[in-house]
Coordinates of C-alpha atoms and ligand atoms in Angstrom, one line a residue:
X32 CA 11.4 -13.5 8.8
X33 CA 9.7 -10.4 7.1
X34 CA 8.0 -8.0 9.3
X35 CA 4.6 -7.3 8.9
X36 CA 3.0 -4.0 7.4
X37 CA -0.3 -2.8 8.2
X38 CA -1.0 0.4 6.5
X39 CA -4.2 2.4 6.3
X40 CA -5.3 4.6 3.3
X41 CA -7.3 6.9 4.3
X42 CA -8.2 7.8 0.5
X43 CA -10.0 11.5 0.0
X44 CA -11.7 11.3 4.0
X45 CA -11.2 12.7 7.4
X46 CA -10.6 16.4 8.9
X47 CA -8.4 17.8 11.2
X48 CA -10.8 16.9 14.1
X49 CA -11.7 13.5 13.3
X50 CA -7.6 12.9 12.3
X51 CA -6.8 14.0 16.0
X52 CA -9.5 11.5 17.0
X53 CA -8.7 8.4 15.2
X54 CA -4.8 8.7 15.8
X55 CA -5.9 9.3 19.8
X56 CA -7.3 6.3 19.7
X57 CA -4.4 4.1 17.1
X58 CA -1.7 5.1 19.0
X59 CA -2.2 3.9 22.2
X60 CA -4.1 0.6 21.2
X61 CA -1.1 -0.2 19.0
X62 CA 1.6 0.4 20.9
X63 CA 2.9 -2.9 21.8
X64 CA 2.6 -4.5 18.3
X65 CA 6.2 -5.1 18.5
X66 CA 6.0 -7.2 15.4
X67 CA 4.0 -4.7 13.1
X68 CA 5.0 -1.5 11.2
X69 CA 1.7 0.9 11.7
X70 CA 1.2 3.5 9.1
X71 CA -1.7 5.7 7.8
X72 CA -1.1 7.4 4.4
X73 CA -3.0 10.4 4.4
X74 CA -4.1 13.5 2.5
X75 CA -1.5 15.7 1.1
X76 CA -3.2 18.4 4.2
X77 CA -2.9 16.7 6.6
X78 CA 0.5 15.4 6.7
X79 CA 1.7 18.1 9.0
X80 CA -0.6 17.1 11.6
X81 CA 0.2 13.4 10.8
X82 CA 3.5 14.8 12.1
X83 CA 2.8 16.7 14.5
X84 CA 0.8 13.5 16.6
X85 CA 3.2 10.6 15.2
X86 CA 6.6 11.9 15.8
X87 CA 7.9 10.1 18.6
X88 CA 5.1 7.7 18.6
X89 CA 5.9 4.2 17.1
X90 CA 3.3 5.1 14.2
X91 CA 4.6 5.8 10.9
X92 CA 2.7 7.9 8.5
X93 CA 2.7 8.7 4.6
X94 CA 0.7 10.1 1.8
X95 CA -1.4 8.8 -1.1
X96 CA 0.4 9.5 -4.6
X97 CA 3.5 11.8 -5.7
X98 CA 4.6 13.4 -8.8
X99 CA 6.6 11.8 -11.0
X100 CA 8.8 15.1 -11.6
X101 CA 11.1 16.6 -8.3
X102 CA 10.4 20.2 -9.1
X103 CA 8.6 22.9 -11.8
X104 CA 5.6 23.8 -13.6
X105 CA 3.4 21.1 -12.5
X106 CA 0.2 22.9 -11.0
X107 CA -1.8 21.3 -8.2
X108 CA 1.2 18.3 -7.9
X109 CA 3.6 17.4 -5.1
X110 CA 6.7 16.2 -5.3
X111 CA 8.0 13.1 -3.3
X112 CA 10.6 15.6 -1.3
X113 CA 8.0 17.6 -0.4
X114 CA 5.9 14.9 1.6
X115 CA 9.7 14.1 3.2
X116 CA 9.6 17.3 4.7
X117 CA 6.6 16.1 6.6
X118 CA 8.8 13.3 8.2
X119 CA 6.8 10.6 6.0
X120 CA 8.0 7.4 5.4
X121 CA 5.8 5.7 2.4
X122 CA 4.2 6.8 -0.4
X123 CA 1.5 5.1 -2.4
X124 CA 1.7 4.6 -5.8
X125 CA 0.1 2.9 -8.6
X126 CA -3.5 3.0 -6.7
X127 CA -5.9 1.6 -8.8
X128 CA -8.4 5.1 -8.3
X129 CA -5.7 6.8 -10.1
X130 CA -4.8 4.4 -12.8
X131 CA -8.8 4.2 -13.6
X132 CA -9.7 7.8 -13.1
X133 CA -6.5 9.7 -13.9
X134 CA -5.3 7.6 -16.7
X135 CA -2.2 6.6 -14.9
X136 CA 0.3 3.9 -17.2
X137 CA 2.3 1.6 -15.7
X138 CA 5.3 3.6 -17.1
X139 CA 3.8 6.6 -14.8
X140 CA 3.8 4.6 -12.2
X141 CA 7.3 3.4 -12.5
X142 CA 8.4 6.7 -12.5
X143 CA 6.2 7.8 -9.7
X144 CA 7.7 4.9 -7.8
X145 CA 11.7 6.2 -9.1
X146 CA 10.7 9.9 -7.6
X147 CA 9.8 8.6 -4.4
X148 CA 12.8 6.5 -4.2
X149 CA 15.2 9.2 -5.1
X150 CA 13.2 11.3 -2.0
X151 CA 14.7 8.6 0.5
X152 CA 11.0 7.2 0.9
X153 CA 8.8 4.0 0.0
X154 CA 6.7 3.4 -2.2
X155 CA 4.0 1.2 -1.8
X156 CA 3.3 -0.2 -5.7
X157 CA -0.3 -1.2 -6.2
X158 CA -1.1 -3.6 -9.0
X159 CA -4.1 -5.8 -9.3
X160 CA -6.7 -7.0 -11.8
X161 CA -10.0 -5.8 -12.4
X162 CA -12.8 -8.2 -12.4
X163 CA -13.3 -9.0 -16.0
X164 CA -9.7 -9.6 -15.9
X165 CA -9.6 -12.0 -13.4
X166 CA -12.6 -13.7 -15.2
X167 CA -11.1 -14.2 -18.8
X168 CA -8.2 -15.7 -16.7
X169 CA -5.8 -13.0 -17.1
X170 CA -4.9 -12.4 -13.4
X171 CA -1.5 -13.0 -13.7
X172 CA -0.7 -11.7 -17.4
X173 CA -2.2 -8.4 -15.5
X174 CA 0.3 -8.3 -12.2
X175 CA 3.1 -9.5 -14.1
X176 CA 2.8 -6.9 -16.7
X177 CA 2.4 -4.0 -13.8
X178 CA 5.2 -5.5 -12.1
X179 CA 7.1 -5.4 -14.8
X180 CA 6.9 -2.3 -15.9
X181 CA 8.7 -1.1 -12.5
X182 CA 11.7 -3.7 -12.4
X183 CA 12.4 -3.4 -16.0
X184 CA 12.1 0.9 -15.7
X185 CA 13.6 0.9 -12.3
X186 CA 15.6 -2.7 -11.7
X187 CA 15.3 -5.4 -9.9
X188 CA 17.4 -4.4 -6.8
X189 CA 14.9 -1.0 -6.4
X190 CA 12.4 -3.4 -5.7
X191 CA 14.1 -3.9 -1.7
X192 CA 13.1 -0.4 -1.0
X193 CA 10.2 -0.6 -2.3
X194 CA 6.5 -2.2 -0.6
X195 CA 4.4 -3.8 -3.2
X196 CA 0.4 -4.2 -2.9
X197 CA -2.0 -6.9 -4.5
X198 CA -4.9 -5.1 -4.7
X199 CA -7.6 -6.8 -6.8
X200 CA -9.6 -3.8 -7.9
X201 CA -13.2 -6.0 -7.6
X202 CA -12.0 -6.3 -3.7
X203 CA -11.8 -2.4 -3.3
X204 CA -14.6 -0.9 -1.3
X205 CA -16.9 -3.7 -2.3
X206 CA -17.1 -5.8 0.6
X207 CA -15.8 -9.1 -1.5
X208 CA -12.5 -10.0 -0.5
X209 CA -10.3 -12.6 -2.0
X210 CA -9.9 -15.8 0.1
X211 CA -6.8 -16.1 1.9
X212 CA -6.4 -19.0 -0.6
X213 CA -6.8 -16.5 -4.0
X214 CA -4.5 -13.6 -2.4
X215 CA -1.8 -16.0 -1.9
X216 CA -1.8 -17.5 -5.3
X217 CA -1.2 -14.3 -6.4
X218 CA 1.5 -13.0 -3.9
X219 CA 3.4 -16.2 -4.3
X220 CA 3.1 -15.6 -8.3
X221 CA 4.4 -12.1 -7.5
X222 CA 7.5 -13.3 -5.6
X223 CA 8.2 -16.0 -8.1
X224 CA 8.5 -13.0 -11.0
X225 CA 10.7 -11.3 -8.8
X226 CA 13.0 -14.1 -7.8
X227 CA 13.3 -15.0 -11.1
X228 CA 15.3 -11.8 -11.5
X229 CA 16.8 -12.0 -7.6
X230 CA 15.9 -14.7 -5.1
X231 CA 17.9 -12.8 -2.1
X232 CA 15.2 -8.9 -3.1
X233 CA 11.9 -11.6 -3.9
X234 CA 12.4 -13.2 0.2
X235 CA 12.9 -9.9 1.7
X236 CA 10.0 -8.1 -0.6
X237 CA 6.5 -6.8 1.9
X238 CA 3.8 -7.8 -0.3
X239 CA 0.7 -6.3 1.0
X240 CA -2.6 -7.7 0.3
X241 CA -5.6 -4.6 0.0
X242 CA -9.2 -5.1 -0.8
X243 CA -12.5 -5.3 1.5
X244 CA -9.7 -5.9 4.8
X245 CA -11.7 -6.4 8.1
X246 CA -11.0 -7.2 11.7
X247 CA -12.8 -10.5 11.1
X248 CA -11.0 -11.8 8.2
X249 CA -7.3 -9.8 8.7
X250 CA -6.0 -13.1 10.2
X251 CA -6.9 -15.4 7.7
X252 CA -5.2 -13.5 5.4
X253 CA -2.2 -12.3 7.3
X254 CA -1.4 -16.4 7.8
X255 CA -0.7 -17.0 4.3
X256 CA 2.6 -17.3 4.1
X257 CA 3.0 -14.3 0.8
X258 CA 1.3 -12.3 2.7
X259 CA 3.4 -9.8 4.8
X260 CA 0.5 -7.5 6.1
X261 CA -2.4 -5.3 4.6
X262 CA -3.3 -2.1 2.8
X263 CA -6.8 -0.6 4.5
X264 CA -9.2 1.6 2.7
X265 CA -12.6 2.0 4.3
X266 CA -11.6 -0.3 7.7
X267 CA -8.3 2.2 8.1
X268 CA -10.9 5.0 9.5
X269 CA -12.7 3.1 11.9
X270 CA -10.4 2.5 15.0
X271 CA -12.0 -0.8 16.7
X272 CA -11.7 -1.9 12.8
X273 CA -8.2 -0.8 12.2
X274 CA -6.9 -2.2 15.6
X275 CA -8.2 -5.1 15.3
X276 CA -6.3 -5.7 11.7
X277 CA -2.8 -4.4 13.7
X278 CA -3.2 -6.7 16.2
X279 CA -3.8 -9.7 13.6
X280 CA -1.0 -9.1 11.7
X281 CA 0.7 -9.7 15.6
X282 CA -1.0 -12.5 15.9
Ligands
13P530 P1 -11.0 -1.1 1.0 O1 -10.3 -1.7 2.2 O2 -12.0 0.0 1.4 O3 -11.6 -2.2 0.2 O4 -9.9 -0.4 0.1 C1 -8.7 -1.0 -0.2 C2 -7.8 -0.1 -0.8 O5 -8.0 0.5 -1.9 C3 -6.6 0.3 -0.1 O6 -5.7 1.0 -0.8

């Protein structure tokens, strides 16, 4: 009943030529995924050439963080209406890179997730527990309290245009992924929280699962019934890798 999301994050990599490259190659391969929504959420840069090569195409495209203000003084920030100039559709927010190295709380990223709403586009809401978290047992205290922060800053009812992400941050870039078994614990505790509040937003909610996603292990994953589709980091840039993901997420 919920359509699967398979969304790459391309994080700080690529270049104008090797962006032309890798979308030559997604677009095509991807095409009749007529279950799946395709995106790649990409450097603030290169969002006007995710434009130019998506539009028209099936592929939907976003960036990696927005500020939590609309306009001002903010130096070096970009505001959620900017990136819906590009013709983006999601924004991530919440990553765990930026609430480990840039400090970000979980009432930023509440109101990062607000601005992006009020710019007519989706945020995609990490939250995840770091390993010695998960190891003193506090895996859920963790994702509840991230989750939280947004429905009690934002509202339940928010939460249906929003996509959420279970990223456990000992998955990211390390090549250890949680079993299919682990992520769904979580992602069923997730919806749970949320239905508590509204069964009818929790059943409709995209919960993505991100952390050390492969083509070999996507569809393991993607069968677990939480589990609505992925968030890609390092795979997302390789295109037999990423492909492969897309079409198990089909499957
Ligand atoms: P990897 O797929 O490289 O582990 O990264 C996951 C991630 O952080 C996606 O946002």
């Amino acid at each position: 009943m919920r359509r699967k999301l398979v969304a790459g994050n391309w994080k700080m990599h690529g270049s104008l030529a090797e962006n032309r490259a890798l979308l030559a190659a997604l677009v095509p391969a991807t095409r009749g995924l007529d279950r799946v929504d395709v995106a790649v959420c990409v450097p603030f840069p290169y969002l006007q050439q995710a434009q130019e090569l998506l539009s028209g195409t099936h592929m939907l495209w976003g960036a990696q963080d927005a500020s939590r203000h609309a306009k001002g003084a903010f130096t070096g920030e970009v505001s959620a209406q900017m990136i819906a100039e590009f013709g983006a559709r999601y924004v991530i927010v919440g990553h765990s890179e930026r609430r480990s190295y840039h400090g970000e709380s979980d009432a930023l990223v509440a109101a990062k997730c607000q601005a992006v709403l009020n710019a007519g586009l989706t945020p995609i809401v990490c939250l995840g527990e770091r390993l010695e978290e998960r190891e003193r047992g506090e895996t859920e205290a963790v994702v509840a309290r991230q989750l939280e922060a947004v429905m009690d800053s934002l509202g339940v009812a928010a939460l249906s245009g929003c996509v959420l992400a279970y990223e456990p941050v000992w998955a990211i870039g390390t090549g250890r992924t949680a079993t299919p078994d682990q992520a769904q614990e979580v992602h069923a505790y997730l919806r749970r929280r949320v239905a508590e509040r509204d069964g009818a937003v929790a059943a409709r909610l995209t919960l993505l699962y991100g952390g050390s996603v492969k083509g070999s292990n996507a569809q393991a994953l993607f069968s677990m019934p939480d589990i609505d589709g992925g968030l890609i980091g390092g795979a997302s840039l390789v295109s037999e890798e990423f492909i492969a993901i897309c079409r198990a997420a089909q499957a």
